[in-house]
CSV table of C-alpha atoms in Angstrom, one decimal:
chain,number,residue,atom,x,y,z
A,1402,MET,CA,93.5,117.6,117.6
A,1403,VAL,CA,90.0,118.3,119.2
A,1404,ARG,CA,87.9,115.5,121.6
A,1405,ILE,CA,84.6,114.4,120.7
A,1406,ASP,CA,82.5,113.2,123.7
A,1407,ALA,CA,80.7,109.9,124.2
A,1408,ALA,CA,78.1,109.2,122.6
A,1409,ARG,CA,75.1,107.5,120.5
A,1410,VAL,CA,76.0,108.4,116.7
A,1411,ARG,CA,73.0,107.3,114.2
A,1412,MET,CA,74.3,106.1,111.1
A,1413,GLY,CA,73.9,105.5,108.0
A,1414,SER,CA,71.0,106.9,105.7
A,1415,GLU,CA,68.5,105.3,103.4
A,1416,ARG,CA,68.3,108.0,101.3
A,1417,PHE,CA,71.1,107.4,98.6
A,1418,TYR,CA,72.9,104.7,98.5
A,1419,PRO,CA,72.0,101.0,99.5
A,1420,GLU,CA,75.9,100.4,100.7
A,1421,GLU,CA,74.6,103.2,103.3
A,1422,ALA,CA,71.4,101.4,104.9
A,1423,PRO,CA,70.3,100.4,107.0
A,1424,LEU,CA,70.0,103.7,109.5
A,1425,ARG,CA,71.1,102.1,112.7
A,1426,GLU,CA,72.0,103.9,116.3
A,1427,VAL,CA,76.3,103.2,117.6
A,1428,ASP,CA,77.5,103.7,121.0
A,1429,VAL,CA,80.7,105.4,120.9
A,1430,ASP,CA,83.1,106.6,123.2
A,1431,GLY,CA,84.6,109.8,123.9
A,1432,PHE,CA,88.3,109.8,121.6
A,1433,TRP,CA,90.4,112.4,119.9
A,1434,ILE,CA,90.3,113.3,116.4
A,1435,ASP,CA,92.8,115.1,114.3
A,1436,SER,CA,91.4,118.8,113.0
A,1437,ARG,CA,92.9,117.9,109.9
A,1438,LEU,CA,94.0,115.2,107.1
A,1439,VAL,CA,97.5,114.1,107.3
A,1440,THR,CA,99.3,116.4,105.0
A,1441,VAL,CA,102.2,115.8,102.6
A,1442,ARG,CA,104.6,117.5,105.2
A,1443,ASP,CA,103.5,115.0,107.9
A,1444,PHE,CA,104.3,111.8,105.8
A,1445,ARG,CA,107.4,113.2,104.8
A,1446,ARG,CA,108.3,113.6,108.2
A,1447,PHE,CA,107.7,110.4,109.0
A,1448,ALA,CA,109.5,108.7,105.6
A,1449,GLU,CA,112.7,110.8,106.6
A,1450,GLU,CA,112.8,109.5,110.2
A,1451,THR,CA,111.7,105.7,109.9
A,1452,GLY,CA,112.8,105.3,106.0
A,1453,TYR,CA,109.5,103.7,105.7
A,1454,VAL,CA,108.5,103.0,102.0
A,1455,THR,CA,104.8,102.9,101.2
A,1456,LEU,CA,103.6,100.0,99.2
A,1457,ALA,CA,103.2,101.8,95.8
A,1458,GLU,CA,107.2,101.9,96.4
A,1459,GLN,CA,107.1,98.2,95.9
A,1460,GLN,CA,107.0,95.7,93.6
A,1461,PRO,CA,103.9,93.3,93.7
A,1462,ALA,CA,104.5,89.8,94.1
A,1463,ALA,CA,104.3,87.7,91.1
A,1464,ASP,CA,102.3,85.6,93.0
A,1465,GLU,CA,99.9,87.2,94.5
A,1466,TYR,CA,98.1,88.5,91.5
A,1467,PRO,CA,98.8,85.4,89.0
A,1468,ASP,CA,97.0,86.8,85.8
A,1469,ALA,CA,98.2,90.2,86.4
A,1470,LEU,CA,99.7,91.9,82.6
A,1471,PRO,CA,104.0,91.5,83.8
A,1472,GLU,CA,104.0,95.1,82.5
A,1473,LEU,CA,101.7,96.0,86.0
A,1474,LEU,CA,104.0,94.1,88.0
A,1475,VAL,CA,105.8,97.1,89.2
A,1476,PRO,CA,105.7,99.9,91.7
A,1477,GLY,CA,103.1,102.3,90.8
A,1478,SER,CA,99.4,103.5,91.8
A,1479,LEU,CA,96.5,105.0,90.8
A,1480,VAL,CA,96.3,107.9,88.9
A,1481,PHE,CA,92.8,109.8,88.4
A,1482,ARG,CA,93.4,110.9,84.6
A,1483,LYS,CA,90.5,113.5,83.4
A,1484,ALA,CA,88.9,112.2,80.2
A,1485,PRO,CA,89.0,114.7,77.0
A,1486,GLN,CA,85.2,114.6,76.9
A,1487,ARG,CA,81.9,113.3,77.6
A,1488,VAL,CA,82.0,109.1,78.1
A,1489,SER,CA,80.5,106.1,79.5
A,1490,LEU,CA,79.6,106.5,83.3
A,1491,ASN,CA,79.9,102.6,83.4
A,1492,ASP,CA,83.4,102.2,82.4
A,1493,TRP,CA,85.7,103.7,85.0
A,1494,ARG,CA,88.9,102.8,83.5
A,1495,GLN,CA,87.9,105.8,81.1
A,1496,TRP,CA,89.2,108.1,84.2
A,1497,TRP,CA,92.0,105.6,86.2
A,1498,ALA,CA,95.0,104.2,84.9
A,1499,TYR,CA,97.7,102.0,87.3
A,1500,VAL,CA,100.4,104.5,86.3
A,1501,PRO,CA,104.4,102.8,87.2
A,1502,GLY,CA,106.2,105.0,89.2
A,1503,ALA,CA,103.2,107.0,90.7
A,1504,ASP,CA,103.6,107.2,94.2
A,1505,TRP,CA,102.9,110.0,97.5
A,1506,ARG,CA,106.2,112.0,96.0
A,1507,HIS,CA,105.2,111.7,92.4
A,1508,PRO,CA,101.5,111.7,92.6
A,1509,GLY,CA,100.7,112.1,89.0
A,1510,GLY,CA,103.3,109.7,87.8
A,1511,PRO,CA,107.6,110.3,86.8
A,1512,GLY,CA,107.7,113.6,86.3
A,1513,THR,CA,105.4,114.9,88.5
A,1514,SER,CA,106.4,115.8,92.6
A,1515,ILE,CA,105.2,117.0,95.7
A,1516,ARG,CA,106.8,120.5,95.4
A,1517,GLY,CA,104.3,123.3,97.4
A,1518,ARG,CA,101.9,120.6,98.1
A,1519,ASP,CA,103.2,120.9,101.6
A,1520,ARG,CA,99.8,121.7,103.4
A,1521,HIS,CA,97.8,118.9,100.9
A,1522,PRO,CA,96.6,115.7,102.2
A,1523,VAL,CA,99.2,113.0,101.3
A,1524,VAL,CA,97.9,110.2,98.8
A,1525,HIS,CA,99.0,107.7,97.0
A,1526,VAL,CA,98.6,105.4,100.6
A,1527,ALA,CA,97.4,102.0,101.1
A,1528,HIS,CA,96.2,100.8,104.4
A,1529,GLN,CA,99.2,99.4,106.1
A,1530,ASP,CA,100.8,103.1,105.0
A,1531,ALA,CA,98.2,105.0,106.5
A,1532,ALA,CA,98.1,102.0,110.3
A,1533,ALA,CA,101.8,102.9,109.9
A,1534,TYR,CA,101.8,106.3,110.3
A,1535,ALA,CA,99.4,106.3,113.1
A,1536,ALA,CA,101.4,103.6,115.2
A,1537,TRP,CA,104.8,106.1,114.8
A,1538,ALA,CA,102.5,108.9,116.3
A,1539,GLY,CA,101.4,107.2,118.6
A,1540,LYS,CA,97.6,107.1,117.8
A,1541,ALA,CA,95.2,105.0,115.4
A,1542,LEU,CA,92.7,105.0,112.6
A,1543,PRO,CA,89.5,105.6,113.3
A,1544,THR,CA,86.6,103.3,113.2
A,1545,GLU,CA,83.4,103.7,111.1
A,1546,ALA,CA,81.8,105.1,114.0
A,1547,GLU,CA,84.1,107.5,115.6
A,1548,TRP,CA,84.6,108.7,111.8
A,1549,GLU,CA,81.0,108.9,111.5
A,1550,LEU,CA,80.4,110.6,114.8
A,1551,ALA,CA,82.8,113.3,114.2
A,1552,ALA,CA,82.3,114.0,110.8
A,1553,ARG,CA,78.7,115.2,111.9
A,1554,GLY,CA,80.0,117.9,113.7
A,1555,GLY,CA,76.6,117.3,116.3
A,1556,LEU,CA,74.2,117.5,113.3
A,1557,ASP,CA,72.1,114.7,114.3
A,1558,GLY,CA,70.5,113.4,111.1
A,1559,ALA,CA,72.3,116.3,108.5
A,1560,THR,CA,72.7,115.5,105.1
A,1561,PHE,CA,75.8,117.3,104.9
A,1562,ALA,CA,78.8,117.6,107.3
A,1563,TRP,CA,77.2,121.4,107.8
A,1564,GLY,CA,73.6,120.8,107.3
A,1565,ASP,CA,71.2,119.6,105.1
A,1566,GLU,CA,71.8,122.5,102.4
A,1567,GLU,CA,74.6,121.5,100.0
A,1568,ARG,CA,75.2,125.4,99.4
A,1569,PRO,CA,74.4,127.6,102.3
A,1570,ASP,CA,73.9,131.0,101.0
A,1571,GLY,CA,75.5,129.7,97.9
A,1572,ARG,CA,78.7,128.9,99.4
A,1573,LEU,CA,80.8,126.1,99.0
A,1574,MET,CA,81.2,124.5,101.7
A,1575,ALA,CA,83.7,121.1,100.1
A,1576,ASN,CA,86.3,120.2,97.7
A,1577,HIS,CA,84.1,118.1,95.2
A,1578,TRP,CA,84.0,117.9,91.7
A,1579,GLN,CA,82.4,121.1,89.8
A,1580,GLY,CA,81.0,120.3,86.7
A,1581,GLU,CA,80.5,116.9,84.8
A,1582,PHE,CA,82.6,114.4,85.5
A,1583,PRO,CA,84.5,113.0,84.5
A,1584,TRP,CA,85.6,115.3,81.9
A,1585,GLN,CA,84.3,118.7,82.9
A,1586,ASN,CA,85.8,120.2,85.8
A,1587,LEU,CA,84.7,123.9,86.3
A,1588,LYS,CA,87.4,123.8,89.8
A,1589,ALA,CA,86.5,124.2,93.4
A,1590,LYS,CA,87.7,127.4,94.0
A,1591,GLY,CA,90.4,127.5,91.9
A,1592,TRP,CA,91.3,123.5,92.9
A,1593,GLU,CA,91.7,120.9,90.4
A,1594,GLY,CA,92.4,117.9,92.4
A,1595,THR,CA,93.2,118.4,96.2
A,1596,SER,CA,93.4,121.8,97.8
A,1597,PRO,CA,95.5,122.3,101.3
A,1598,VAL,CA,94.3,121.7,104.2
A,1599,ALA,CA,91.6,124.1,105.9
A,1600,THR,CA,90.8,125.7,102.5
A,1601,PHE,CA,87.1,124.9,103.3
A,1602,PRO,CA,85.1,125.9,106.4
A,1603,PRO,CA,85.1,123.2,109.8
A,1604,ASN,CA,82.2,121.4,110.9
A,1605,GLY,CA,80.7,122.0,114.5
A,1606,HIS,CA,83.1,120.4,116.0
A,1607,GLY,CA,86.3,121.8,114.5
A,1608,LEU,CA,87.1,119.4,111.8
A,1609,TYR,CA,88.3,120.0,108.4
A,1610,ASP,CA,87.7,118.3,104.9
A,1611,MET,CA,85.3,115.8,106.6
A,1612,THR,CA,84.0,115.2,103.1
A,1613,GLY,CA,85.4,116.4,99.9
A,1614,ASN,CA,89.4,116.3,99.5
A,1615,VAL,CA,90.1,112.9,100.2
A,1616,TRP,CA,88.4,110.1,101.1
A,1617,GLU,CA,89.7,108.7,104.2
A,1618,TRP,CA,91.1,105.0,105.4
A,1619,THR,CA,89.2,103.9,108.5
A,1620,ALA,CA,90.2,100.5,110.4
A,1621,ASP,CA,86.7,99.3,110.0
A,1622,ALA,CA,86.8,95.9,107.5
A,1623,TRP,CA,84.2,96.2,104.6
A,1624,THR,CA,80.7,94.1,105.7
A,1625,GLU,CA,79.5,92.6,101.7
A,1626,SER,CA,75.8,93.1,103.6
A,1627,HIS,CA,76.2,97.1,102.5
A,1628,ALA,CA,78.2,96.4,99.0
A,1629,THR,CA,77.5,98.4,96.6
A,1630,GLU,CA,76.5,97.6,92.9
A,1631,ARG,CA,78.8,100.5,91.2
A,1632,ALA,CA,81.1,102.5,92.9
A,1633,CYS,CA,81.7,106.0,92.4
A,1634,CYS,CA,84.5,108.0,91.5
A,1635,ALA,CA,87.0,105.0,92.7
A,1636,PRO,CA,87.4,101.7,91.1
A,1637,PRO,CA,84.8,99.1,92.0
A,1638,PRO,CA,85.8,96.0,94.5
A,1639,ALA,CA,86.3,93.3,92.0
A,1640,PRO,CA,84.0,90.5,91.7
A,1641,THR,CA,84.7,87.3,93.4
A,1642,SER,CA,85.8,85.6,90.3
A,1643,GLU,CA,88.1,88.3,89.1
A,1644,PRO,CA,92.1,88.6,90.3
A,1645,GLY,CA,92.4,89.6,93.7
A,1646,ALA,CA,89.0,89.8,94.9
A,1647,HIS,CA,91.0,87.4,98.0
A,1648,ILE,CA,92.2,90.6,99.2
A,1649,PRO,CA,90.6,91.8,102.4
A,1650,ARG,CA,88.8,95.4,102.0
A,1651,ARG,CA,88.6,98.2,104.6
A,1652,VAL,CA,85.7,101.0,104.7
A,1653,ILE,CA,86.6,104.8,103.6
A,1654,LYS,CA,84.7,107.3,104.1
A,1655,GLY,CA,84.4,111.2,103.4
A,1656,GLY,CA,83.9,111.4,99.7
A,1657,SER,CA,87.0,113.0,97.2
A,1658,HIS,CA,88.0,115.8,94.9
A,1659,LEU,CA,85.9,113.3,92.3
A,1660,CYS,CA,82.3,113.1,94.2
A,1661,ALA,CA,80.3,115.5,90.9
A,1662,PRO,CA,76.5,115.3,91.7
A,1663,ASN,CA,75.9,114.1,87.9
A,1664,TYR,CA,77.5,110.9,88.7
A,1665,CYS,CA,77.5,110.4,93.0
A,1666,LEU,CA,76.7,112.3,95.8
A,1667,ARG,CA,79.0,111.0,98.5
A,1668,TYR,CA,81.0,113.8,100.4
A,1669,ARG,CA,78.6,113.2,103.0
A,1670,PRO,CA,79.2,111.8,106.9
A,1671,ALA,CA,77.0,108.8,105.8
A,1672,ALA,CA,78.5,107.7,102.5
A,1673,ARG,CA,80.8,104.4,102.7
A,1674,GLN,CA,82.8,102.6,100.4
A,1675,GLY,CA,85.1,99.6,100.5
A,1676,GLU,CA,89.0,99.6,99.4
A,1677,PRO,CA,91.2,96.6,99.1
A,1678,ILE,CA,93.8,96.9,101.3
A,1679,ASP,CA,96.4,96.8,99.0
A,1680,THR,CA,95.1,100.0,96.9
A,1681,SER,CA,96.4,103.2,96.7
A,1682,THR,CA,95.0,106.3,94.3
A,1683,SER,CA,95.5,109.8,93.7
A,1684,HIS,CA,92.4,110.7,96.2
A,1685,ILE,CA,92.3,108.6,99.5
A,1686,GLY,CA,94.1,110.3,102.7
A,1687,PHE,CA,93.4,109.9,106.1
A,1688,ARG,CA,93.5,110.9,109.4
A,1689,CYS,CA,94.4,109.9,113.2
A,1690,VAL,CA,92.7,109.4,116.0
A,1691,VAL,CA,93.6,108.9,120.1
A,1692,ARG,CA,91.5,106.7,122.7
């Protein structure tokens, strides 16, 4: 873990997306934060020692999703599937699918495995799964302010975790989508999907993958006053009139390997989204803090 000293952080941005505004100053006490994302190897040890079963591995309760199709009331998770050609960017169903049998051990669904992925960030973990791991490890999930202070790496107000230039000297600094989303992936440093932790350079605090690779759960509740009209590479939160709209949301930070300049620019410290706590996907992971 890396020590982050108490500081006042300027959070948010008024230059990109409405949910990031307003720019605000927040005082944060000192804390320790994982230098890297929780990996498949880490999570496997937790599951083996505790017998923990993730939300994606459990049968959804029919009374909580009264309008759901019966065939979807089975254990599973949301999996990204690259579109075969250019598609409308207004319909996330063109590239997301609820896949029965998808979970952290089977990230692409039945027939896939985590073999060879020990150093990749664990995915298909809901908020409660991340919180359970953190408690087992004697840690906690970071607040949004803690996370953003750490992600900025000592660069007050910089656009990216490494500065204002997206590719300094032409160097790719994070695992984000290369090409035209969601059909053309030119593969960041050869990786399509998640990359092993610490593949890309650390920020000024020595923290890896604070932006890109996978979104990260935080402890903070999502506030409607910061809600965005269109989600990035993740399915948008349900409108209040839709089934599941009653489910609380938590802030996720940092963007992922699915963030593309032609669609969203959320591999930045200020970027934020609200994710339902019962959601697990192939592009959300987490790291922990100690206060």
